[in-house]
PDB file of C-alpha atoms in Angstrom:
ATOM      1  CA  MET A 222     201.109 208.548 -66.636  1.00 36.00           C
ATOM      2  CA  ASN A 223     200.958 206.532 -63.450  1.00 38.00           C
ATOM      3  CA  ASP A 224     202.949 203.308 -63.182  1.00 38.00           C
ATOM      4  CA  PHE A 225     200.504 201.393 -60.997  1.00 39.00           C
ATOM      5  CA  ALA A 226     198.625 199.566 -63.743  1.00 33.00           C
ATOM      6  CA  GLY A 227     199.940 196.089 -62.875  1.00 34.00           C
ATOM      7  CA  LYS A 228     197.580 194.569 -60.307  1.00 35.00           C
ATOM      8  CA  SER A 229     199.325 192.875 -57.398  1.00 40.00           C
ATOM      9  CA  SER A 230     198.606 189.152 -57.429  1.00 38.00           C
ATOM     10  CA  GLU A 231     200.380 186.336 -55.678  1.00 45.00           C
ATOM     11  CA  THR A 232     202.290 183.212 -56.721  1.00 44.00           C
ATOM     12  CA  ARG A 233     203.896 180.743 -54.331  1.00 43.00           C
ATOM     13  CA  GLY A 234     207.006 178.660 -54.861  1.00 45.00           C
ATOM     14  CA  GLN A 235     206.865 175.101 -56.095  1.00 34.00           C
ATOM     15  CA  SER A 236     207.128 173.598 -52.601  1.00 35.00           C
ATOM     16  CA  ASP A 237     203.696 174.984 -51.714  1.00 35.00           C
ATOM     17  CA  PRO A 238     200.970 172.370 -52.357  1.00 30.00           C
ATOM     18  CA  GLU A 239     198.641 175.178 -53.441  1.00 32.00           C
ATOM     19  CA  ALA A 240     201.216 176.615 -55.810  1.00 29.00           C
ATOM     20  CA  THR A 241     200.278 178.231 -59.088  1.00 25.00           C
ATOM     21  CA  ALA A 242     203.781 177.817 -60.455  1.00 28.00           C
ATOM     22  CA  ASP A 243     202.387 177.082 -63.905  1.00 30.00           C
ATOM     23  CA  LEU A 244     201.590 180.770 -64.294  1.00 27.00           C
ATOM     24  CA  PRO A 245     204.069 182.297 -66.735  1.00 32.00           C
ATOM     25  CA  THR A 246     206.688 184.649 -65.336  1.00 32.00           C
ATOM     26  CA  PRO A 247     206.316 187.967 -67.191  1.00 32.00           C
ATOM     27  CA  ALA A 248     209.181 189.161 -69.327  1.00 34.00           C
ATOM     28  CA  PRO A 249     211.390 191.817 -67.713  1.00 33.00           C
ATOM     29  CA  LEU A 250     209.761 195.240 -67.816  1.00 34.00           C
ATOM     30  CA  THR A 251     212.132 197.779 -69.342  1.00 35.00           C
ATOM     31  CA  VAL A 252     211.196 201.456 -69.574  1.00 34.00           C
ATOM     32  CA  HIS A 253     214.092 203.775 -70.315  1.00 37.00           C
ATOM     33  CA  SER A 254     214.327 207.488 -69.568  1.00 37.00           C
ATOM     34  CA  SER A 255     216.843 210.071 -70.627  1.00 40.00           C
ATOM     35  CA  GLY A 256     217.805 210.711 -67.007  1.00 81.00           C
ATOM     36  CA  MET A 257     217.663 207.839 -64.531  1.00 90.00           C
ATOM     37  CA  LYS A 258     216.138 204.403 -64.230  1.00 91.00           C
ATOM     38  CA  LEU A 259     215.540 201.956 -61.409  1.00 93.00           C
ATOM     39  CA  LEU A 260     216.828 198.384 -61.403  1.00 93.00           C
ATOM     40  CA  VAL A 261     214.904 196.172 -59.006  1.00 93.00           C
ATOM     41  CA  GLY A 262     215.400 192.737 -57.448  1.00 92.00           C
ATOM     42  CA  VAL A 263     213.336 191.031 -54.749  1.00 92.00           C
ATOM     43  CA  VAL A 264     213.144 187.716 -52.890  1.00 93.00           C
ATOM     44  CA  SER A 265     210.595 186.641 -50.261  1.00 93.00           C
ATOM     45  CA  THR A 266     210.795 183.360 -48.355  1.00 94.00           C
ATOM     46  CA  VAL A 267     209.067 181.643 -45.439  1.00 93.00           C
ATOM     47  CA  GLY A 268     212.386 180.970 -43.712  1.00 93.00           C
ATOM     48  CA  ARG A 269     213.175 177.862 -41.676  1.00 93.00           C
ATOM     49  CA  TYR A 270     210.799 178.125 -38.730  1.00 92.00           C
ATOM     50  CA  ARG A 271     207.393 179.367 -39.924  1.00 90.00           C
ATOM     51  CA  GLU A 272     204.733 177.290 -41.691  1.00 88.00           C
ATOM     52  CA  HIS A 273     203.466 180.135 -43.860  1.00 88.00           C
ATOM     53  CA  ASN A 274     204.947 183.216 -45.463  1.00 92.00           C
ATOM     54  CA  GLU A 275     202.967 186.183 -44.146  1.00 94.00           C
ATOM     55  CA  ASP A 276     205.137 188.734 -45.992  1.00 95.00           C
ATOM     56  CA  ASN A 277     203.967 190.361 -49.219  1.00 95.00           C
ATOM     57  CA  TYR A 278     205.412 192.995 -51.546  1.00 95.00           C
ATOM     58  CA  PHE A 279     204.449 195.201 -54.466  1.00 95.00           C
ATOM     59  CA  VAL A 280     206.621 195.840 -57.520  1.00 93.00           C
ATOM     60  CA  PRO A 281     204.845 197.466 -60.510  1.00 90.00           C
ATOM     61  CA  GLY A 282     203.960 194.973 -63.208  1.00 77.00           C
ATOM     62  CA  ARG A 283     205.081 191.962 -61.173  1.00 68.00           C
ATOM     63  CA  LYS A 284     203.434 189.084 -59.394  1.00 63.00           C
ATOM     64  CA  SER A 285     204.259 188.710 -55.702  1.00 61.00           C
ATOM     65  CA  VAL A 286     206.305 185.495 -55.777  1.00 58.00           C
ATOM     66  CA  ARG A 287     206.684 184.126 -52.243  1.00 58.00           C
ATOM     67  CA  PHE A 288     208.350 180.886 -51.265  1.00 50.00           C
ATOM     68  CA  ASP A 289     207.360 178.316 -48.684  1.00 54.00           C
ATOM     69  CA  ALA A 290     210.890 176.883 -48.756  1.00 50.00           C
ATOM     70  CA  PRO A 291     213.762 178.446 -46.784  1.00 59.00           C
ATOM     71  CA  SER A 292     216.066 179.200 -49.719  1.00 55.00           C
ATOM     72  CA  PRO A 293     214.497 179.310 -53.199  1.00 51.00           C
ATOM     73  CA  PRO A 294     216.458 177.398 -55.851  1.00 48.00           C
ATOM     74  CA  GLU A 295     218.296 179.674 -58.246  1.00 48.00           C
ATOM     75  CA  GLY A 296     215.972 180.879 -61.000  1.00 41.00           C
ATOM     76  CA  SER A 297     212.893 179.093 -59.641  1.00 35.00           C
ATOM     77  CA  GLY A 298     210.357 181.794 -60.332  1.00 36.00           C
ATOM     78  CA  GLU A 299     211.873 184.685 -58.389  1.00 45.00           C
ATOM     79  CA  THR A 300     210.932 188.184 -59.408  1.00 45.00           C
ATOM     80  CA  VAL A 301     213.505 188.788 -62.104  1.00 46.00           C
ATOM     81  CA  LEU A 302     215.403 191.993 -62.662  1.00 53.00           C
ATOM     82  CA  SER A 303     213.160 194.868 -63.727  1.00 64.00           C
ATOM     83  CA  SER A 304     214.031 198.275 -65.114  1.00 76.00           C
ATOM     84  CA  LEU A 305     211.593 201.110 -64.377  1.00 83.00           C
ATOM     85  CA  ASP A 306     211.422 204.789 -65.250  1.00 82.00           C
ATOM     86  CA  PRO A 307     211.167 207.008 -62.115  1.00 82.00           C
ATOM     87  CA  SER A 308     209.571 209.814 -64.133  1.00 76.00           C
ATOM     88  CA  SER A 309     206.375 207.740 -64.141  1.00 78.00           C
ATOM     89  CA  ASN A 310     205.748 207.599 -60.350  1.00 89.00           C
ATOM     90  CA  VAL A 311     207.062 204.177 -59.317  1.00 93.00           C
ATOM     91  CA  LEU A 312     205.841 202.692 -56.029  1.00 96.00           C
ATOM     92  CA  PHE A 313     207.403 199.813 -54.078  1.00 97.00           C
ATOM     93  CA  ILE A 314     205.959 198.236 -50.920  1.00 97.00           C
ATOM     94  CA  VAL A 315     207.017 195.550 -48.444  1.00 98.00           C
ATOM     95  CA  ALA A 316     204.578 194.314 -45.774  1.00 97.00           C
ATOM     96  CA  ASP A 317     204.939 191.837 -42.897  1.00 96.00           C
ATOM     97  CA  GLY A 318     201.637 190.366 -41.717  1.00 94.00           C
ATOM     98  CA  MET A 319     200.738 189.658 -38.103  1.00 91.00           C
ATOM     99  CA  GLY A 320     197.988 187.661 -36.450  1.00 81.00           C
ATOM    100  CA  GLY A 321     199.060 184.180 -37.412  1.00 68.00           C
ATOM    101  CA  GLN A 322     198.997 182.316 -40.700  1.00 62.00           C
ATOM    102  CA  GLN A 323     195.893 183.214 -42.690  1.00 78.00           C
ATOM    103  CA  ALA A 324     195.169 186.445 -40.801  1.00 90.00           C
ATOM    104  CA  GLY A 325     198.656 187.939 -41.159  1.00 91.00           C
ATOM    105  CA  GLU A 326     198.928 186.849 -44.763  1.00 92.00           C
ATOM    106  CA  GLN A 327     195.564 188.438 -45.560  1.00 93.00           C
ATOM    107  CA  ALA A 328     196.530 191.725 -43.881  1.00 95.00           C
ATOM    108  CA  SER A 329     199.822 192.077 -45.762  1.00 96.00           C
ATOM    109  CA  LYS A 330     198.141 191.082 -49.022  1.00 95.00           C
ATOM    110  CA  MET A 331     195.495 193.751 -48.518  1.00 96.00           C
ATOM    111  CA  ALA A 332     198.191 196.361 -47.852  1.00 97.00           C
ATOM    112  CA  VAL A 333     200.104 195.687 -51.075  1.00 96.00           C
ATOM    113  CA  GLU A 334     196.899 195.643 -53.104  1.00 96.00           C
ATOM    114  CA  LEU A 335     194.999 198.564 -51.566  1.00 97.00           C
ATOM    115  CA  ILE A 336     197.783 201.145 -51.170  1.00 97.00           C
ATOM    116  CA  PRO A 337     198.866 201.181 -54.851  1.00 96.00           C
ATOM    117  CA  ARG A 338     195.247 201.546 -55.954  1.00 95.00           C
ATOM    118  CA  ALA A 339     194.615 204.388 -53.517  1.00 96.00           C
ATOM    119  CA  VAL A 340     197.801 206.209 -54.521  1.00 96.00           C
ATOM    120  CA  SER A 341     196.982 205.769 -58.205  1.00 93.00           C
ATOM    121  CA  ARG A 342     193.517 207.268 -57.697  1.00 93.00           C
ATOM    122  CA  ARG A 343     194.921 210.318 -55.971  1.00 93.00           C
ATOM    123  CA  LEU A 344     198.186 210.950 -57.807  1.00 92.00           C
ATOM    124  CA  GLY A 345     197.719 212.930 -60.999  1.00 79.00           C
ATOM    125  CA  ALA A 346     200.224 212.590 -63.812  1.00 69.00           C
ATOM    126  CA  GLU A 347     201.451 216.153 -63.345  1.00 73.00           C
ATOM    127  CA  GLU A 348     201.281 216.341 -59.546  1.00 81.00           C
ATOM    128  CA  SER A 349     204.678 217.416 -58.241  1.00 81.00           C
ATOM    129  CA  ASP A 350     204.023 219.422 -55.071  1.00 92.00           C
ATOM    130  CA  PRO A 351     205.863 217.442 -52.363  1.00 94.00           C
ATOM    131  CA  LYS A 352     203.365 218.391 -49.654  1.00 95.00           C
ATOM    132  CA  VAL A 353     200.478 217.191 -51.799  1.00 95.00           C
ATOM    133  CA  VAL A 354     202.246 213.894 -52.523  1.00 95.00           C
ATOM    134  CA  GLN A 355     203.059 213.421 -48.829  1.00 97.00           C
ATOM    135  CA  GLY A 356     199.404 213.991 -47.983  1.00 96.00           C
ATOM    136  CA  LEU A 357     198.069 211.555 -50.552  1.00 96.00           C
ATOM    137  CA  ILE A 358     200.491 208.872 -49.335  1.00 97.00           C
ATOM    138  CA  ARG A 359     199.225 209.356 -45.768  1.00 97.00           C
ATOM    139  CA  ASP A 360     195.622 209.222 -46.936  1.00 97.00           C
ATOM    140  CA  SER A 361     196.227 206.114 -49.065  1.00 97.00           C
ATOM    141  CA  VAL A 362     197.822 204.216 -46.183  1.00 98.00           C
ATOM    142  CA  ALA A 363     195.048 205.411 -43.854  1.00 97.00           C
ATOM    143  CA  ASP A 364     192.456 204.038 -46.303  1.00 97.00           C
ATOM    144  CA  ALA A 365     194.194 200.647 -46.287  1.00 97.00           C
ATOM    145  CA  ASN A 366     194.294 200.703 -42.500  1.00 96.00           C
ATOM    146  CA  GLN A 367     190.554 201.290 -42.357  1.00 96.00           C
ATOM    147  CA  GLU A 368     189.878 198.414 -44.760  1.00 96.00           C
ATOM    148  CA  ILE A 369     192.071 196.047 -42.745  1.00 95.00           C
ATOM    149  CA  LEU A 370     190.343 197.097 -39.517  1.00 93.00           C
ATOM    150  CA  GLY A 371     186.953 196.517 -41.102  1.00 92.00           C
ATOM    151  CA  CYS A 372     187.912 193.074 -42.405  1.00 92.00           C
ATOM    152  CA  SER A 373     189.379 192.151 -39.028  1.00 87.00           C
ATOM    153  CA  GLY A 374     186.108 192.999 -37.308  1.00 82.00           C
ATOM    154  CA  ALA A 375     183.861 191.337 -39.875  1.00 84.00           C
ATOM    155  CA  VAL A 376     185.597 187.998 -40.516  1.00 82.00           C
ATOM    156  CA  ALA A 377     186.275 185.711 -37.545  1.00 78.00           C
ATOM    157  CA  GLU A 378     189.429 184.080 -38.933  1.00 82.00           C
ATOM    158  CA  PHE A 379     190.940 187.511 -39.600  1.00 86.00           C
ATOM    159  CA  SER A 380     190.282 188.828 -36.098  1.00 84.00           C
ATOM    160  CA  ASN A 381     193.079 191.050 -34.735  1.00 84.00           C
ATOM    161  CA  MET A 382     195.086 190.805 -37.949  1.00 93.00           C
ATOM    162  CA  GLY A 383     197.588 193.483 -38.807  1.00 94.00           C
ATOM    163  CA  THR A 384     200.629 194.226 -40.921  1.00 96.00           C
ATOM    164  CA  THR A 385     203.666 196.432 -41.086  1.00 97.00           C
ATOM    165  CA  VAL A 386     204.244 198.427 -44.254  1.00 98.00           C
ATOM    166  CA  VAL A 387     207.215 200.252 -45.705  1.00 98.00           C
ATOM    167  CA  LEU A 388     207.000 202.045 -49.047  1.00 98.00           C
ATOM    168  CA  ALA A 389     209.057 204.116 -51.446  1.00 98.00           C
ATOM    169  CA  LEU A 390     207.469 206.245 -54.169  1.00 97.00           C
ATOM    170  CA  PHE A 391     209.982 207.412 -56.782  1.00 95.00           C
ATOM    171  CA  GLN A 392     209.093 210.533 -58.716  1.00 92.00           C
ATOM    172  CA  ASN A 393     211.755 211.906 -61.061  1.00 89.00           C
ATOM    173  CA  ASP A 394     214.762 212.920 -58.946  1.00 92.00           C
ATOM    174  CA  ARG A 395     213.185 212.367 -55.521  1.00 95.00           C
ATOM    175  CA  VAL A 396     211.681 209.601 -53.450  1.00 97.00           C
ATOM    176  CA  PHE A 397     208.970 209.614 -50.772  1.00 97.00           C
ATOM    177  CA  VAL A 398     209.578 207.078 -47.997  1.00 98.00           C
ATOM    178  CA  ALA A 399     207.224 206.028 -45.207  1.00 98.00           C
ATOM    179  CA  GLY A 400     206.798 203.143 -42.803  1.00 97.00           C
ATOM    180  CA  ILE A 401     204.469 201.827 -40.125  1.00 96.00           C
ATOM    181  CA  GLY A 402     205.678 199.030 -37.862  1.00 95.00           C
ATOM    182  CA  ASP A 403     209.202 197.609 -37.974  1.00 95.00           C
ATOM    183  CA  SER A 404     209.788 196.865 -41.642  1.00 97.00           C
ATOM    184  CA  ARG A 405     212.522 199.243 -42.767  1.00 97.00           C
ATOM    185  CA  ALA A 406     213.860 201.316 -45.643  1.00 98.00           C
ATOM    186  CA  TYR A 407     217.558 202.115 -46.067  1.00 98.00           C
ATOM    187  CA  ARG A 408     219.630 204.135 -48.525  1.00 98.00           C
ATOM    188  CA  LEU A 409     223.262 203.523 -49.416  1.00 98.00           C
ATOM    189  CA  ARG A 410     224.920 206.558 -50.991  1.00 97.00           C
ATOM    190  CA  GLY A 411     228.636 206.178 -51.453  1.00 90.00           C
ATOM    191  CA  GLY A 412     229.902 204.960 -48.108  1.00 90.00           C
ATOM    192  CA  GLN A 413     226.969 206.350 -46.126  1.00 97.00           C
ATOM    193  CA  PHE A 414     224.278 203.869 -45.080  1.00 98.00           C
ATOM    194  CA  ASP A 415     221.163 205.396 -43.505  1.00 98.00           C
ATOM    195  CA  GLN A 416     218.000 203.918 -42.044  1.00 97.00           C
ATOM    196  CA  LEU A 417     215.193 206.024 -43.509  1.00 98.00           C
ATOM    197  CA  THR A 418     212.297 204.809 -41.367  1.00 96.00           C
ATOM    198  CA  GLU A 419     211.667 204.533 -37.653  1.00 92.00           C
ATOM    199  CA  ASP A 420     210.679 201.287 -35.910  1.00 92.00           C
ATOM    200  CA  HIS A 421     207.406 201.422 -33.988  1.00 86.00           C
ATOM    201  CA  SER A 422     208.134 198.793 -31.343  1.00 76.00           C
ATOM    202  CA  LEU A 423     207.722 199.371 -27.617  1.00 73.00           C
ATOM    203  CA  ALA A 424     211.464 198.798 -27.145  1.00 65.00           C
ATOM    204  CA  ASP A 425     212.296 201.521 -29.662  1.00 63.00           C
ATOM    205  CA  ALA A 426     209.816 203.850 -27.979  1.00 61.00           C
ATOM    206  CA  LEU A 427     211.565 203.240 -24.653  1.00 71.00           C
ATOM    207  CA  SER A 428     214.906 203.987 -26.319  1.00 59.00           C
ATOM    208  CA  ARG A 429     213.647 207.252 -27.795  1.00 68.00           C
ATOM    209  CA  ALA A 430     212.290 208.205 -24.360  1.00 67.00           C
ATOM    210  CA  GLY A 431     215.711 207.554 -22.825  1.00 69.00           C
ATOM    211  CA  THR A 432     214.444 204.722 -20.596  1.00 73.00           C
ATOM    212  CA  ILE A 433     216.794 202.183 -22.195  1.00 70.00           C
ATOM    213  CA  THR A 434     219.860 202.610 -24.386  1.00 69.00           C
ATOM    214  CA  LYS A 435     219.869 202.056 -28.136  1.00 69.00           C
ATOM    215  CA  GLU A 436     222.145 199.063 -27.608  1.00 67.00           C
ATOM    216  CA  GLU A 437     219.576 197.437 -25.300  1.00 63.00           C
ATOM    217  CA  VAL A 438     216.826 197.483 -27.927  1.00 66.00           C
ATOM    218  CA  ALA A 439     218.059 194.410 -29.847  1.00 72.00           C
ATOM    219  CA  ASN A 440     217.577 192.060 -26.905  1.00 71.00           C
ATOM    220  CA  HIS A 441     214.707 193.770 -25.127  1.00 66.00           C
ATOM    221  CA  LYS A 442     211.575 191.741 -24.357  1.00 63.00           C
ATOM    222  CA  PHE A 443     209.429 194.361 -26.132  1.00 65.00           C
ATOM    223  CA  LYS A 444     211.545 194.461 -29.305  1.00 68.00           C
ATOM    224  CA  ASN A 445     208.887 192.681 -31.355  1.00 72.00           C
ATOM    225  CA  VAL A 446     205.851 194.274 -29.698  1.00 71.00           C
ATOM    226  CA  LEU A 447     204.478 196.946 -32.027  1.00 84.00           C
ATOM    227  CA  TYR A 448     202.419 199.903 -30.867  1.00 85.00           C
ATOM    228  CA  LEU A 449     201.735 201.109 -34.423  1.00 90.00           C
ATOM    229  CA  TYR A 450     200.816 198.930 -37.415  1.00 94.00           C
ATOM    230  CA  LEU A 451     198.172 198.698 -40.127  1.00 95.00           C
ATOM    231  CA  GLY A 452     195.056 197.218 -38.600  1.00 93.00           C
ATOM    232  CA  SER A 453     195.290 199.376 -35.465  1.00 92.00           C
ATOM    233  CA  LYS A 454     193.178 202.408 -34.587  1.00 92.00           C
ATOM    234  CA  ASP A 455     196.351 204.371 -33.855  1.00 92.00           C
ATOM    235  CA  ALA A 456     197.276 204.147 -37.564  1.00 92.00           C
ATOM    236  CA  ARG A 457     194.066 205.803 -38.764  1.00 92.00           C
ATOM    237  CA  GLY A 458     196.010 208.914 -39.802  1.00 93.00           C
ATOM    238  CA  GLY A 459     198.523 206.972 -41.886  1.00 94.00           C
ATOM    239  CA  PRO A 460     202.303 207.237 -41.419  1.00 95.00           C
ATOM    240  CA  GLU A 461     203.574 209.647 -38.787  1.00 90.00           C
ATOM    241  CA  GLU A 462     206.245 210.819 -41.232  1.00 95.00           C
ATOM    242  CA  VAL A 463     206.637 210.750 -45.023  1.00 97.00           C
ATOM    243  CA  ARG A 464     210.230 211.661 -45.830  1.00 98.00           C
ATOM    244  CA  VAL A 465     211.193 213.378 -49.086  1.00 98.00           C
ATOM    245  CA  LEU A 466     214.727 212.649 -50.297  1.00 97.00           C
ATOM    246  CA  ASP A 467     216.686 213.504 -53.401  1.00 96.00           C
ATOM    247  CA  VAL A 468     217.707 210.654 -55.711  1.00 96.00           C
ATOM    248  CA  LEU A 469     221.027 210.381 -57.539  1.00 95.00           C
ATOM    249  CA  PRO A 470     222.517 207.770 -59.885  1.00 95.00           C
ATOM    250  CA  GLY A 471     224.467 205.346 -57.736  1.00 96.00           C
ATOM    251  CA  ASP A 472     221.968 205.356 -54.862  1.00 97.00           C
ATOM    252  CA  ARG A 473     220.929 201.930 -53.607  1.00 98.00           C
ATOM    253  CA  PHE A 474     217.796 201.348 -51.554  1.00 98.00           C
ATOM    254  CA  LEU A 475     216.647 198.403 -49.445  1.00 98.00           C
ATOM    255  CA  LEU A 476     213.102 197.682 -48.251  1.00 98.00           C
ATOM    256  CA  ALA A 477     212.959 194.709 -45.899  1.00 98.00           C
ATOM    257  CA  THR A 478     211.014 192.950 -43.173  1.00 97.00           C
ATOM    258  CA  ASP A 479     212.499 192.334 -39.740  1.00 95.00           C
ATOM    259  CA  GLY A 480     213.224 188.731 -40.657  1.00 96.00           C
ATOM    260  CA  LEU A 481     216.239 190.288 -42.382  1.00 98.00           C
ATOM    261  CA  THR A 482     216.991 193.490 -40.484  1.00 96.00           C
ATOM    262  CA  GLY A 483     216.446 191.876 -37.092  1.00 92.00           C
ATOM    263  CA  VAL A 484     219.292 189.396 -37.577  1.00 94.00           C
ATOM    264  CA  VAL A 485     221.709 190.971 -40.073  1.00 97.00           C
ATOM    265  CA  GLN A 486     223.637 193.989 -38.810  1.00 95.00           C
ATOM    266  CA  ASP A 487     223.519 197.275 -40.709  1.00 96.00           C
ATOM    267  CA  GLU A 488     227.215 196.997 -41.547  1.00 97.00           C
ATOM    268  CA  GLU A 489     226.619 193.693 -43.334  1.00 98.00           C
ATOM    269  CA  LEU A 490     223.533 195.023 -45.125  1.00 98.00           C
ATOM    270  CA  ALA A 491     225.615 197.915 -46.418  1.00 98.00           C
ATOM    271  CA  ARG A 492     228.483 195.641 -47.458  1.00 98.00           C
ATOM    272  CA  VAL A 493     226.210 193.436 -49.552  1.00 98.00           C
ATOM    273  CA  LEU A 494     224.461 196.395 -51.181  1.00 98.00           C
ATOM    274  CA  GLN A 495     227.828 197.957 -51.983  1.00 97.00           C
ATOM    275  CA  SER A 496     229.403 194.791 -53.388  1.00 96.00           C
ATOM    276  CA  CYS A 497     226.530 193.480 -55.563  1.00 95.00           C
ATOM    277  CA  ASP A 498     225.956 195.401 -58.791  1.00 93.00           C
ATOM    278  CA  ASP A 499     222.963 193.180 -59.617  1.00 92.00           C
ATOM    279  CA  PRO A 500     220.050 194.026 -57.256  1.00 93.00           C
ATOM    280  CA  GLN A 501     218.513 190.557 -57.685  1.00 91.00           C
ATOM    281  CA  LYS A 502     221.783 188.980 -56.567  1.00 93.00           C
ATOM    282  CA  ALA A 503     221.948 191.408 -53.647  1.00 95.00           C
ATOM    283  CA  ALA A 504     218.413 190.432 -52.571  1.00 95.00           C
ATOM    284  CA  ARG A 505     219.343 186.728 -52.657  1.00 94.00           C
ATOM    285  CA  VAL A 506     222.628 187.221 -50.789  1.00 96.00           C
ATOM    286  CA  LEU A 507     220.809 189.133 -48.052  1.00 97.00           C
ATOM    287  CA  ILE A 508     218.227 186.351 -47.707  1.00 96.00           C
ATOM    288  CA  ASP A 509     221.010 183.765 -47.487  1.00 96.00           C
ATOM    289  CA  GLN A 510     222.777 185.826 -44.823  1.00 97.00           C
ATOM    290  CA  ALA A 511     219.591 186.053 -42.735  1.00 97.00           C
ATOM    291  CA  LEU A 512     219.161 182.277 -42.970  1.00 96.00           C
ATOM    292  CA  ALA A 513     222.809 181.755 -42.005  1.00 96.00           C
ATOM    293  CA  ASN A 514     222.182 183.978 -38.968  1.00 97.00           C
ATOM    294  CA  ASP A 515     219.260 181.714 -37.995  1.00 96.00           C
ATOM    295  CA  SER A 516     216.420 184.116 -38.711  1.00 96.00           C
ATOM    296  CA  LYS A 517     213.248 182.726 -37.166  1.00 93.00           C
ATOM    297  CA  ASP A 518     210.818 184.789 -39.235  1.00 94.00           C
ATOM    298  CA  ASN A 519     209.669 185.180 -42.815  1.00 95.00           C
ATOM    299  CA  ILE A 520     212.221 187.179 -44.818  1.00 96.00           C
ATOM    300  CA  THR A 521     211.664 189.673 -47.635  1.00 96.00           C
ATOM    301  CA  SER A 522     214.404 191.726 -49.297  1.00 96.00           C
ATOM    302  CA  LEU A 523     213.640 194.299 -52.029  1.00 96.00           C
ATOM    303  CA  VAL A 524     216.673 196.066 -53.522  1.00 96.00           C
ATOM    304  CA  ILE A 525     216.519 199.117 -55.808  1.00 96.00           C
ATOM    305  CA  HIS A 526     219.491 200.536 -57.723  1.00 96.00           C
ATOM    306  CA  VAL A 527     219.298 204.006 -59.226  1.00 95.00           C
ATOM    307  CA  VAL A 528     221.385 204.198 -62.398  1.00 93.00           C
ATOM    308  CA  SER A 529     221.827 206.612 -65.266  1.00 87.00           C
ATOM    309  CA  GLY A 530     219.467 206.179 -68.201  1.00 75.00           C
ATOM    310  CA  THR A 531     222.278 204.888 -70.418  1.00 65.00           C
ATOM    311  CA  GLU A 532     223.138 201.912 -68.171  1.00 61.00           C
ATOM    312  CA  ARG A 533     221.674 198.487 -68.892  1.00 54.00           C
ATOM    313  CA  ALA A 534     220.454 195.749 -66.630  1.00 48.00           C
ATOM    314  CA  THR A 535     222.923 192.919 -66.047  1.00 48.00           C
ATOM    315  CA  GLY A 536     220.599 190.331 -64.513  1.00 42.00           C
TER     316      GLY A 536
END
């Protein structure tokens, strides 16, 4: 059984004049397993400086609820707490569109719609060979890249559009993590907080080459200039790396755009993840912290808690 059946569609917050807020919010999805389950919370907002939210995300069985107000009112249509069974191949995606307004929004929307479909087509219910799964993730992202490139070339208003993408595919007691661009994935395990993906900005490339120090990256003029993203010919092979990690109860994961990670230090990200036992609350607190730090971008925070199958959601 593949857990990609819920099609990714999009709902905006009530402050958007084109809102479809009358659409019902689905009841929390709860699928229990005898081993582990995933508790998920997510918030996406336009922030204080942009006119449109060009971020998008994919959570199985959920609508992508994105807000065109800096801080969504409590309970105003956010993606509510979900509980998912990792034995069923559970995919999460966060994407940050580029190209300005309609173009960036279209690119990120295509990413969160096309990648789940492509993975679902390729991933058999019994497929467990890690190398096979890594390959099908690369191929699925490469397919989305080709579609975005084609749309960019065919539709004038989408010219030069692109998007970052970061994804996590949970399969039983392991997770496959990949990213293109500068949206990031992290894991908190006990007191250890690790960035699982690599940024593909020119500043980070200079740092890896030893031209500048790691400390200089944050304020470098090329920090936000990406050399690899969906919608570029260089991404035609998909992610450069698909990491395979073990998963244990107690692990906490974060997928986020640089509207969050670019302004909130890793130490603070870890503190919030550690202190909030409700992933939806953690996602909101992280958004609020990014706004307090004067983030000038759209902000998306997707938090995943791995718990034992006997634990229950609290949100």
